[in-house]
Backbone as JSON, one array per atom type, in Angstrom:
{
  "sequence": "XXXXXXXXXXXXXXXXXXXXXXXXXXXXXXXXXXXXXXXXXXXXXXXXXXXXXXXXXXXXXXXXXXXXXXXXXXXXXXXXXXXXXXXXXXXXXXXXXXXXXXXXXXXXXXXXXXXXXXXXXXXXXXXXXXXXXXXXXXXXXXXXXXXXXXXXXXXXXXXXXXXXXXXXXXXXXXXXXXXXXXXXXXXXXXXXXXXXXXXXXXXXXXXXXXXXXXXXXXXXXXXXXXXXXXXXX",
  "N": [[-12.59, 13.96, 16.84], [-9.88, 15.56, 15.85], [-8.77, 17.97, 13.0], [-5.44, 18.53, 12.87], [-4.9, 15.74, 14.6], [-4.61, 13.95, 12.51], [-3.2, 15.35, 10.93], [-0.74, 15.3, 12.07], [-0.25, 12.96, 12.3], [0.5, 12.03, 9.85], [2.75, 10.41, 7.77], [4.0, 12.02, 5.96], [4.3, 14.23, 6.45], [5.94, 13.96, 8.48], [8.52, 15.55, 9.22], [8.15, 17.77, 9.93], [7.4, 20.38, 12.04], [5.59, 20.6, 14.77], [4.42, 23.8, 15.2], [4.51, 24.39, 12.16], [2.58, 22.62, 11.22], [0.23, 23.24, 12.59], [0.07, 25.79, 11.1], [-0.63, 25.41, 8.32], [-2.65, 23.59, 9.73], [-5.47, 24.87, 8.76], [-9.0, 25.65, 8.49], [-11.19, 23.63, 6.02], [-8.61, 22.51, 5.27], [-7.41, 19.91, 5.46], [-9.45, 17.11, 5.22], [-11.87, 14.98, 6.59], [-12.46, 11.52, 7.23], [-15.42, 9.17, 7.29], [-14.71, 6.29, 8.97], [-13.72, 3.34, 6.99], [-15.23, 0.26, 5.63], [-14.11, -3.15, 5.95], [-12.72, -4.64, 2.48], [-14.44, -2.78, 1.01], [-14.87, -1.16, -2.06], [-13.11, 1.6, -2.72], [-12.7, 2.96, -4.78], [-13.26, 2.53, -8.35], [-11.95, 1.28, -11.78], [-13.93, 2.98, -13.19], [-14.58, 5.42, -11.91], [-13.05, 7.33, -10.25], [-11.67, 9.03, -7.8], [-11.11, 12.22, -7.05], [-8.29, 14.37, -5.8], [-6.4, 14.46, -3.59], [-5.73, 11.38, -0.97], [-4.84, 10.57, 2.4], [-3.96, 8.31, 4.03], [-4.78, 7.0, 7.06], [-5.19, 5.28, 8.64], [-5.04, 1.73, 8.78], [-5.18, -0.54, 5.6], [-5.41, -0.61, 1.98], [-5.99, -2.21, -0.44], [-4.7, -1.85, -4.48], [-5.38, -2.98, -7.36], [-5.96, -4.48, -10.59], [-7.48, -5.99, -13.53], [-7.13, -8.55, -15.51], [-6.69, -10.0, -18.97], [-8.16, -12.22, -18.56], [-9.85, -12.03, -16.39], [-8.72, -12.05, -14.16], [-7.29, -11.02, -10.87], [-4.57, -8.84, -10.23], [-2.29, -7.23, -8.49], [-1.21, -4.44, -7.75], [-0.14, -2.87, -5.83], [-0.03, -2.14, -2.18], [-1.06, -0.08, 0.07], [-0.36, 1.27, 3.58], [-0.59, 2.72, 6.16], [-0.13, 6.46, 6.67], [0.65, 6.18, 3.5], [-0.14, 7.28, 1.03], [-2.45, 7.9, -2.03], [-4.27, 9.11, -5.44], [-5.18, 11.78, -7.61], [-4.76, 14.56, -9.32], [-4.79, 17.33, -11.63], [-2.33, 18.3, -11.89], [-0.59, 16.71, -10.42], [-0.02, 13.48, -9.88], [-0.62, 10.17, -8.74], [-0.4, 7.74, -9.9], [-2.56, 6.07, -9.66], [-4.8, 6.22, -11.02], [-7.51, 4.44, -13.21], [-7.57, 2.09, -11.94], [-8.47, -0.58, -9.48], [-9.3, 0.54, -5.84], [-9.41, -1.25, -3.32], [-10.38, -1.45, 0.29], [-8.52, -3.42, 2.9], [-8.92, -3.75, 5.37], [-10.66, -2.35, 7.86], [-10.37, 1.11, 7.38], [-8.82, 4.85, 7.66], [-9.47, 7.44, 6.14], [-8.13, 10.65, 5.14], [-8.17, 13.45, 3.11], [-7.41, 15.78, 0.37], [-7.66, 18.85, -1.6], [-7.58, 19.75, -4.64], [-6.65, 22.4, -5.07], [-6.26, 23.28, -2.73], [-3.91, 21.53, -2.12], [-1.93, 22.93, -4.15], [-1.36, 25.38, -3.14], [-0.78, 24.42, -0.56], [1.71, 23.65, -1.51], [3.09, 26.09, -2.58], [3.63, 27.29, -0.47], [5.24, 25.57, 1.23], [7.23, 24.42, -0.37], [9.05, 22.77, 0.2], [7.64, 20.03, 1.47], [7.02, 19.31, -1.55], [9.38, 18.21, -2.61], [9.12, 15.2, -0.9], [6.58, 14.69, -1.74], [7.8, 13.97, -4.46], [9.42, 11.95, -3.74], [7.88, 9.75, -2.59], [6.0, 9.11, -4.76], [8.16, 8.27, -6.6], [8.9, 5.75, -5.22], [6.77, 4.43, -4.94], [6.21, 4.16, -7.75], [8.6, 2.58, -8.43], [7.85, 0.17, -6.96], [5.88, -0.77, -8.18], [7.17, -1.63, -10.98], [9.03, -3.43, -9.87], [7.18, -5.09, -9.13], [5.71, -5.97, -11.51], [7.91, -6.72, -13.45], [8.36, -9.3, -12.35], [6.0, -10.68, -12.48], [6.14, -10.73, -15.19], [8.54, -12.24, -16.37], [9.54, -14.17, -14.76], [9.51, -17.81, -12.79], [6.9, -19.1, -11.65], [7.36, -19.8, -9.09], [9.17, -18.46, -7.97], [7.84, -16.04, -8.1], [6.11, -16.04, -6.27], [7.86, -16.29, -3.84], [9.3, -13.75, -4.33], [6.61, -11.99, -3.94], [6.28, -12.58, -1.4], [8.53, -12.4, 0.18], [8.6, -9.49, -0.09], [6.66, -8.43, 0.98], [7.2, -9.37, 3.81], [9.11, -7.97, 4.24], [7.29, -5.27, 4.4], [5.68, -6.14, 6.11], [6.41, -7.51, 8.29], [7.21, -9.7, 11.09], [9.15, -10.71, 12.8], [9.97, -14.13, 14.28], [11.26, -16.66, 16.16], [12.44, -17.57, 13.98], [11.52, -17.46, 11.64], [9.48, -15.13, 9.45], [6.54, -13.35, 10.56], [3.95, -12.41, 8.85], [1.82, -9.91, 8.72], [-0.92, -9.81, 7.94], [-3.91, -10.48, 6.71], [-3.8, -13.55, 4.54], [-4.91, -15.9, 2.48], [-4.73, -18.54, 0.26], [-5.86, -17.94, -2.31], [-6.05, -15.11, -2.12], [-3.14, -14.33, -2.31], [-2.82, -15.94, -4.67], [-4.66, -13.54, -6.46], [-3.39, -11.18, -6.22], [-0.83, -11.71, -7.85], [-1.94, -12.78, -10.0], [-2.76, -15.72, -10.65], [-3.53, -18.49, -10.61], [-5.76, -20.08, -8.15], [-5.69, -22.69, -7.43], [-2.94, -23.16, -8.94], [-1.03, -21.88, -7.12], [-1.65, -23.01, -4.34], [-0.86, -25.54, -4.73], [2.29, -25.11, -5.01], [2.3, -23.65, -2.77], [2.19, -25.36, -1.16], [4.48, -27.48, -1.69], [6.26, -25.74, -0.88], [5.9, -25.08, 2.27], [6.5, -28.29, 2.78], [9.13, -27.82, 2.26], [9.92, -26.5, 3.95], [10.1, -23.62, 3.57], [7.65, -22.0, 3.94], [5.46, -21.53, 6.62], [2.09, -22.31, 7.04], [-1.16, -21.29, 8.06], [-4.74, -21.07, 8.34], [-5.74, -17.87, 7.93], [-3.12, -17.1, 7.82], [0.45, -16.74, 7.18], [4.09, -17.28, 7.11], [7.09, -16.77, 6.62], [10.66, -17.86, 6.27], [13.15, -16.65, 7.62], [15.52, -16.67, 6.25], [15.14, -16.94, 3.48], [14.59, -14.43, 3.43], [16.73, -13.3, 3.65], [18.17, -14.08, 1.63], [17.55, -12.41, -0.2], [18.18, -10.28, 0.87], [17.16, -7.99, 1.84], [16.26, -8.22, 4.96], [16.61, -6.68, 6.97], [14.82, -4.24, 6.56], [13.25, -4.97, 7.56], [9.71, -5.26, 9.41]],
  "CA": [[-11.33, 13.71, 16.14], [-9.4, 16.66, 14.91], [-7.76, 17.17, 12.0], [-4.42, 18.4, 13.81], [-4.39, 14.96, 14.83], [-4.6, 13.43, 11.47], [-2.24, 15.57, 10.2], [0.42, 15.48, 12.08], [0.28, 11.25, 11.63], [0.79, 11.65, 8.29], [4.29, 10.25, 7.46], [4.78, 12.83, 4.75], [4.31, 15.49, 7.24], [6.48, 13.85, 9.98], [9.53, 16.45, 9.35], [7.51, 19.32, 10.15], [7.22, 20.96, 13.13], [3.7, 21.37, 15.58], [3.94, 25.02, 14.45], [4.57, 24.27, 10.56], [2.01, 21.83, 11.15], [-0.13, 24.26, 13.01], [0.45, 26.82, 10.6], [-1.47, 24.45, 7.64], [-3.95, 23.04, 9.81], [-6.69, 25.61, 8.67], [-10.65, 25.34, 7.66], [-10.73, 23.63, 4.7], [-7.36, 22.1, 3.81], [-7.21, 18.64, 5.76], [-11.06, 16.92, 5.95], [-11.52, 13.91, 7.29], [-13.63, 10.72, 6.62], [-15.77, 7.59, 8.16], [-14.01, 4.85, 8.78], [-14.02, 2.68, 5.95], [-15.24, -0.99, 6.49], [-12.73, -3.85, 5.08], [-13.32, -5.65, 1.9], [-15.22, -1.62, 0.66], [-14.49, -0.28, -2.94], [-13.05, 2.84, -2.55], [-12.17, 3.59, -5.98], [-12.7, 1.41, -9.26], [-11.42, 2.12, -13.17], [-14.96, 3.94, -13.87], [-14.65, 6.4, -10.98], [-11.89, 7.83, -9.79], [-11.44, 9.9, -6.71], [-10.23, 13.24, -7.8], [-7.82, 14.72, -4.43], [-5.0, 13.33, -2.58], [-6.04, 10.7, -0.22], [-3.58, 10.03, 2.97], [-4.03, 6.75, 4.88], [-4.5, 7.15, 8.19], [-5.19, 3.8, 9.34], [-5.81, 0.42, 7.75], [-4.38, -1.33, 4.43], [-5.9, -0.89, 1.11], [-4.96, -3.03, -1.97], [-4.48, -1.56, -5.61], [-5.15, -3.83, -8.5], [-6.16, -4.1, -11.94], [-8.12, -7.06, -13.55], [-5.97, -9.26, -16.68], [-7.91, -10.16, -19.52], [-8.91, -13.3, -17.81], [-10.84, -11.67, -15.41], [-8.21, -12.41, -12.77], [-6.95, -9.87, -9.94], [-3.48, -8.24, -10.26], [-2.5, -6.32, -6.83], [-0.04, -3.32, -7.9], [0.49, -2.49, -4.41], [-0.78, -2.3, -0.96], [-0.95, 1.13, 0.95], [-0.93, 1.19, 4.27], [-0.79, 4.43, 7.32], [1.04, 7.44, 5.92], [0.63, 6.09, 2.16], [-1.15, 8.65, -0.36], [-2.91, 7.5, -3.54], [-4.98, 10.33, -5.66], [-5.16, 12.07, -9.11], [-4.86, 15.76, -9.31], [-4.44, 17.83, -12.25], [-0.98, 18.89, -11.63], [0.08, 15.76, -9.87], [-0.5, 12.27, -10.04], [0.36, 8.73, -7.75], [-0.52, 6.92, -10.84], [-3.84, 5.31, -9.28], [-6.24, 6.14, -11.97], [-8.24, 4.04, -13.66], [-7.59, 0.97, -11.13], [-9.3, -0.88, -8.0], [-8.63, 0.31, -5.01], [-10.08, -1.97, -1.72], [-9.51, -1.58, 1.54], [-8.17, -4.76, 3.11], [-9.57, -3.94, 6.57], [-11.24, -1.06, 8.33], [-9.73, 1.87, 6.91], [-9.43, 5.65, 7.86], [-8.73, 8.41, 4.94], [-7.74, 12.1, 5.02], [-8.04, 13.86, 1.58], [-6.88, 17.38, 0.22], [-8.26, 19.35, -2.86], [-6.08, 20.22, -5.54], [-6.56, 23.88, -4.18], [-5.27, 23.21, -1.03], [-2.76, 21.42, -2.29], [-1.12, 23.79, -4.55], [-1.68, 26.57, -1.72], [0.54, 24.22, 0.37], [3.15, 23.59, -1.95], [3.88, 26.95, -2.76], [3.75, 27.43, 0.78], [5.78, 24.72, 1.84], [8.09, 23.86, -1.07], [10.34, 21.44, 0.7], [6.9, 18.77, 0.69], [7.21, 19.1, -2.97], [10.71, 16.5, -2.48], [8.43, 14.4, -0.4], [5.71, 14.3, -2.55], [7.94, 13.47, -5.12], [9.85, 10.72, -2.92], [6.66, 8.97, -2.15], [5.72, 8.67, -6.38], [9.23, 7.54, -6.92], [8.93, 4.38, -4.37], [5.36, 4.02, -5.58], [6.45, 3.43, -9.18], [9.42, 1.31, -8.46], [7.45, -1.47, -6.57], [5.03, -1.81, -9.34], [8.05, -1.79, -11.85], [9.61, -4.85, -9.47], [5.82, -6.84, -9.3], [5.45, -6.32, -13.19], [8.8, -7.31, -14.02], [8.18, -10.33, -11.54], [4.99, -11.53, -13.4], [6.4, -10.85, -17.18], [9.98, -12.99, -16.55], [10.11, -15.74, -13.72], [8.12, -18.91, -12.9], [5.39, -18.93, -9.9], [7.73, -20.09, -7.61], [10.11, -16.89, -7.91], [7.11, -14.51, -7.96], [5.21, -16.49, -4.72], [8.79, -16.16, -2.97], [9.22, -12.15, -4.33], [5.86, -11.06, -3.27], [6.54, -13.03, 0.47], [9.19, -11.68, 0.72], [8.21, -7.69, 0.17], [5.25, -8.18, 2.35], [7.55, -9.86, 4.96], [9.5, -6.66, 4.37], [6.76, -4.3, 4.99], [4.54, -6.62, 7.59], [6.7, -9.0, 9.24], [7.22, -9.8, 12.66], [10.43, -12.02, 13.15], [9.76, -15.04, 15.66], [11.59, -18.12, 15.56], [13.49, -17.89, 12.46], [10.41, -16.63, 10.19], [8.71, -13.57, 9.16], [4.75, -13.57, 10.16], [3.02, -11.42, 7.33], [0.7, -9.39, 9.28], [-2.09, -9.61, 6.91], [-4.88, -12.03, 6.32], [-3.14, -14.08, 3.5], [-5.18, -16.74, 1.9], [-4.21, -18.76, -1.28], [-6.72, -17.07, -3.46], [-5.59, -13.36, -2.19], [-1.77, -14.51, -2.69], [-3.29, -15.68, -6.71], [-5.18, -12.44, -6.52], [-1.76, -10.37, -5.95], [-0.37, -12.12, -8.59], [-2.61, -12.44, -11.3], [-2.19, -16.49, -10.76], [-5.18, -19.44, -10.34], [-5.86, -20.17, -6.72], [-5.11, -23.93, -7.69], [-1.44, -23.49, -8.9], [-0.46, -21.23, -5.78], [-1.84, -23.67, -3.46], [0.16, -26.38, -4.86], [3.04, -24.45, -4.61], [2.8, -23.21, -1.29], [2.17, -27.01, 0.07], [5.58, -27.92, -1.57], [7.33, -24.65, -0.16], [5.6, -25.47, 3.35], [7.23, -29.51, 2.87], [10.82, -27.89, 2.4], [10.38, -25.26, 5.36], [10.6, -22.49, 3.21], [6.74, -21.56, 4.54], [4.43, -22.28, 7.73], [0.78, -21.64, 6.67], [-2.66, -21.28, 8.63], [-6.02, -20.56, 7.18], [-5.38, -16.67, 7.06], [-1.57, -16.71, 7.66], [1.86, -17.23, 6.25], [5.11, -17.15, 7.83], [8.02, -16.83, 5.52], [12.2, -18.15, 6.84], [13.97, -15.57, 7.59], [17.06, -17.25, 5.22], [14.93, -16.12, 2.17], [14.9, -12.66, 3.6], [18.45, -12.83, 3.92], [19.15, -14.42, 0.31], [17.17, -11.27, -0.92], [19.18, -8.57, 1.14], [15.64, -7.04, 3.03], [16.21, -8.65, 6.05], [17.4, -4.87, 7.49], [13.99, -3.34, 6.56], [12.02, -6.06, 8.21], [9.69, -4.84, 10.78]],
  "C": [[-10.97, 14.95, 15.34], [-8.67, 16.66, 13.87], [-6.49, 17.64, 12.14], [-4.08, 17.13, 13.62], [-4.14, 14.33, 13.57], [-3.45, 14.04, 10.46], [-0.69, 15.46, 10.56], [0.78, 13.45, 12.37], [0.66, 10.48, 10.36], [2.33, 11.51, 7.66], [4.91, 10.98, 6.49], [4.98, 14.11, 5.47], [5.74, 15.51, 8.37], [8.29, 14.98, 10.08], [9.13, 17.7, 9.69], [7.14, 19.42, 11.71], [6.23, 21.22, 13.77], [3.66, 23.0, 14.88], [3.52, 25.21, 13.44], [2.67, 23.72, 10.16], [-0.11, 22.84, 11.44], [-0.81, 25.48, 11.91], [-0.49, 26.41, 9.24], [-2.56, 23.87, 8.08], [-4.71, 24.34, 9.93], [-7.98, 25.04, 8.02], [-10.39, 24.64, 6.26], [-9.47, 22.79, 3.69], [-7.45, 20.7, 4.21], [-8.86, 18.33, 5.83], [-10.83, 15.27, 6.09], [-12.92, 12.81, 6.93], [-14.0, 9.74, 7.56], [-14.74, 6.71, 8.07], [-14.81, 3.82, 7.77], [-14.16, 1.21, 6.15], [-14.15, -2.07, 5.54], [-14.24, -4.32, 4.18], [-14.45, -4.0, 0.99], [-14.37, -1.48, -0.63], [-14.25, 1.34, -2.79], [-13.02, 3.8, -4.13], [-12.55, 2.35, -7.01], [-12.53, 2.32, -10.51], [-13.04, 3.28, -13.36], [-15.25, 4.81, -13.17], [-13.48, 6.0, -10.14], [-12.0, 8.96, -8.6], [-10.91, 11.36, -7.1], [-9.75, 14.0, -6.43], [-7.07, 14.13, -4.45], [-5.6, 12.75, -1.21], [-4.82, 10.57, 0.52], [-4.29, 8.42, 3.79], [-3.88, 6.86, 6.02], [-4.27, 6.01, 9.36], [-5.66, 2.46, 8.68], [-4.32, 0.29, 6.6], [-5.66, -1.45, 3.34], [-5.18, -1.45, 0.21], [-5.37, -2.16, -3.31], [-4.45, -2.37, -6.64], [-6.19, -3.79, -9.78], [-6.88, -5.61, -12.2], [-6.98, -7.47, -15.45], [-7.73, -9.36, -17.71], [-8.58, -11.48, -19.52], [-9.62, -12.85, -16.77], [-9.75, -11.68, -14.13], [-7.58, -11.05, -12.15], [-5.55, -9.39, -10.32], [-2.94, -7.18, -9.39], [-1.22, -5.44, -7.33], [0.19, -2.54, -6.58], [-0.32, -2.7, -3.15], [-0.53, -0.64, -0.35], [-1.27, 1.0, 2.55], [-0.63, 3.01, 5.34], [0.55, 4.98, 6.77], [1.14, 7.52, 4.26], [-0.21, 7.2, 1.25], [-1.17, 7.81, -1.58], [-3.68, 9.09, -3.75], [-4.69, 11.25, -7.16], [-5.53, 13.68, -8.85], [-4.46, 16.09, -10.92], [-2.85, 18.39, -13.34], [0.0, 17.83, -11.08], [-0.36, 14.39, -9.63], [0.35, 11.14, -9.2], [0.2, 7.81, -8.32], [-1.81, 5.61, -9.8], [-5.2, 5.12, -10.36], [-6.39, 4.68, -12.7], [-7.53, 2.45, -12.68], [-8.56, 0.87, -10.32], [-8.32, -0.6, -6.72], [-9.39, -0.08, -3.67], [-9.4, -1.9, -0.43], [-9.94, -3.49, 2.61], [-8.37, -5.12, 4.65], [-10.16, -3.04, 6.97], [-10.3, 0.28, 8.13], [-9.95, 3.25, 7.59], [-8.85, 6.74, 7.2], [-8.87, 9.53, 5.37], [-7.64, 12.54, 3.43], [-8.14, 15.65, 1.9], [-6.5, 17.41, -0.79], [-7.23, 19.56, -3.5], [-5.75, 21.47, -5.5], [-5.55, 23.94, -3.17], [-4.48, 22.74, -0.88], [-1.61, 22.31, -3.01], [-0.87, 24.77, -3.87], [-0.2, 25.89, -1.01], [2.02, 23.89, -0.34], [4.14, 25.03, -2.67], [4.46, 27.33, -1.3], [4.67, 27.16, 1.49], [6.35, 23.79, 0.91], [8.5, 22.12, -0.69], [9.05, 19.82, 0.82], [6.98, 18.46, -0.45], [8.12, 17.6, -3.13], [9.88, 15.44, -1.68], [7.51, 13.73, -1.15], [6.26, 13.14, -3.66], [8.67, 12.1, -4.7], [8.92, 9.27, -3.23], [6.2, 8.0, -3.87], [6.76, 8.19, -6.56], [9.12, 5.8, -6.21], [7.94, 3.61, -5.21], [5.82, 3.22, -6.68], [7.63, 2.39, -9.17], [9.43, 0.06, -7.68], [6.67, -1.56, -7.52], [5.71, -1.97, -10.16], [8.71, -3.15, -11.68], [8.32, -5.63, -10.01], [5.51, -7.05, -11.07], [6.78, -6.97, -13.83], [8.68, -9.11, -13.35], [7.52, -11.23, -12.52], [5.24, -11.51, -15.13], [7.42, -12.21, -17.49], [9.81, -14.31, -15.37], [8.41, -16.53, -13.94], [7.73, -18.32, -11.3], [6.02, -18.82, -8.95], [8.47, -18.88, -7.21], [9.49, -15.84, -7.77], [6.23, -14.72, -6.95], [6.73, -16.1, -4.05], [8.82, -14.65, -2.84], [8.26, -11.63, -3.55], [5.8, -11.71, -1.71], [7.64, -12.22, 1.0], [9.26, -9.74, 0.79], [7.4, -7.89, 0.59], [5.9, -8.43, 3.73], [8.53, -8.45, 5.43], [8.93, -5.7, 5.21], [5.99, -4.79, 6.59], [4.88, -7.51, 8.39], [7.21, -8.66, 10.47], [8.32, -10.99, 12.81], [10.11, -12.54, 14.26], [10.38, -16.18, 15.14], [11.97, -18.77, 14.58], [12.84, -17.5, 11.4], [9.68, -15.57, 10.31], [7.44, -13.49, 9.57], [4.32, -12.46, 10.02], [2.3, -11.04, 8.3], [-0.18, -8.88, 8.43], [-2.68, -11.18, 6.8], [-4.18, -12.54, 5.42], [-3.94, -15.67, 3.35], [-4.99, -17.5, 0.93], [-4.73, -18.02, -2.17], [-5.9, -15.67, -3.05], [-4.04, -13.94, -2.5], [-2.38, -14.73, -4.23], [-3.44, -14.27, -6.84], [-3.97, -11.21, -6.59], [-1.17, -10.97, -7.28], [-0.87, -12.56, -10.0], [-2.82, -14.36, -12.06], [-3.97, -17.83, -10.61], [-4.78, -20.16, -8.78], [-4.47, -22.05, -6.35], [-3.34, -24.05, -7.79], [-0.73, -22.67, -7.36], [-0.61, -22.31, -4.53], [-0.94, -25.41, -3.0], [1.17, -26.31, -4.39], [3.6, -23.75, -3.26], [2.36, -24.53, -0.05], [3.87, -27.31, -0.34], [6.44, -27.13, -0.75], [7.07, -25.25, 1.71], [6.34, -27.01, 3.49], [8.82, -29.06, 3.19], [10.67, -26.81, 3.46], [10.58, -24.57, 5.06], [9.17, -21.66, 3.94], [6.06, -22.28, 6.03], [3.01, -21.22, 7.02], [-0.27, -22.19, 7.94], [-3.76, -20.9, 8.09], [-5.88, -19.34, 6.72], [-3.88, -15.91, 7.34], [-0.47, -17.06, 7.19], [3.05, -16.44, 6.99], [6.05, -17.47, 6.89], [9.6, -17.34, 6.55], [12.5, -17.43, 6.11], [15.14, -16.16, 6.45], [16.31, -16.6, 3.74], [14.51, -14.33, 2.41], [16.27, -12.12, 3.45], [18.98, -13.03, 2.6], [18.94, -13.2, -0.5], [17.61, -9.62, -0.3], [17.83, -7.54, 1.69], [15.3, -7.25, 4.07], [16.16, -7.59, 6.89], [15.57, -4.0, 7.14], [12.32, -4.25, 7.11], [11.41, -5.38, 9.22], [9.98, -5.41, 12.04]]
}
């Protein structure tokens, strides 16, 4: 496995040219890692990764613990995503958990070899900063989510931005391509397994959900009341 290939799958790269591309892959700047098994700590608050991590394959989760002990999921990353703490530049990951949510496969690059390439290759700079902009304004939505509404408005929100990023339209509903259990839906939400489960039996009665042991299928109509129907996969 070269790292060529790894680099030029990297969705921050994908405006660049085989030459450009080419031209950066030297000794040293892209390295490459095991595949990561699901359900692995990659990161927690008392060690931190220091680099830019890219995501090559897989889905890791991002979350924080309340002072109930309970989970709090500030995002999901999946292929193309970057987390990572540099000096000079930050994706606001520190001091969190970050797990990967199935078999994972990371690319990382030093804070050397990053500043190298951004003098280099300016125009990533707007990318870079792209990427941190998105970043911070989904955890700005899921925190405003969990400060202001009830359960049912912040189980519908986070269905519906997952159905966003992972859904599969069939038959009038979204299916989440992700394990989704009641506890990991609490766990995302910072919520007790118990009230979610409630909650997503009544939603399942009015046809707003279809559930299976590790799936969830959202109607398309609450994709549509929320205007993300268009970025559905």
């Amino acid at each position: 496995m070269n790292k060529l290939w790894c680099l030029s799958e990297i969705s921050i790269f994908e405006e660049m040219s085989r030459e450009e591309i080419n031209e950066i892959d030297q000794p040293d700047t892209i390295h490459h890692y095991n595949w990561i098994s699901k359900k692995t700590l990659v990161q927690t608050p008392d060690y931190t990764r220091e680099g830019l991590y890219f995501v090559k394959e897989g889905k890791l989760r991002l979350y924080k613990l309340n002072d109930s002990g309970k989970q709090f999921t500030l995002g999901i990353l999946t292929r193309g995503n970057i987390f990572g703490e540099l000096n000079s530049f930050s994706f606001g990951t520190k001091r969190v958990y970050i797990e990967t949510m199935e078999s994972s496969l990371l690319c990382s690059m030093s804070e050397p070899q990053f500043e190298h390439l951004m003098i280099n290759r300016p125009q990533l700079g707007l990318k870079f900063l792209k990427a941190l902009s998105d970043r911070l304004k989904e955890r700005e939505e899921q925190l405003e989510q969990l400060a202001l509404h009830s359960l049912r408005k912040r189980v519908l929100h986070l269905l519906s931005t997952l159905s966003a990023k992972f859904g599969i339209i069939q038959d009038g509903y979204a299916l989440i391509d992700l394990p989704l259990s009641h506890q990991e839906i609490a766990n995302m939400l910072g919520a007790s397994r118990e009230a979610v489960s409630n909650l997503m039996s009544e939603l399942s009665k009015e046809g707003i959900v279809k559930t299976s042991r590790l799936s969830v299928q959202l109607a398309v109509t609450i994709l549509e009341e929320n205007s993300i129907l268009n970025t559905t996969n």
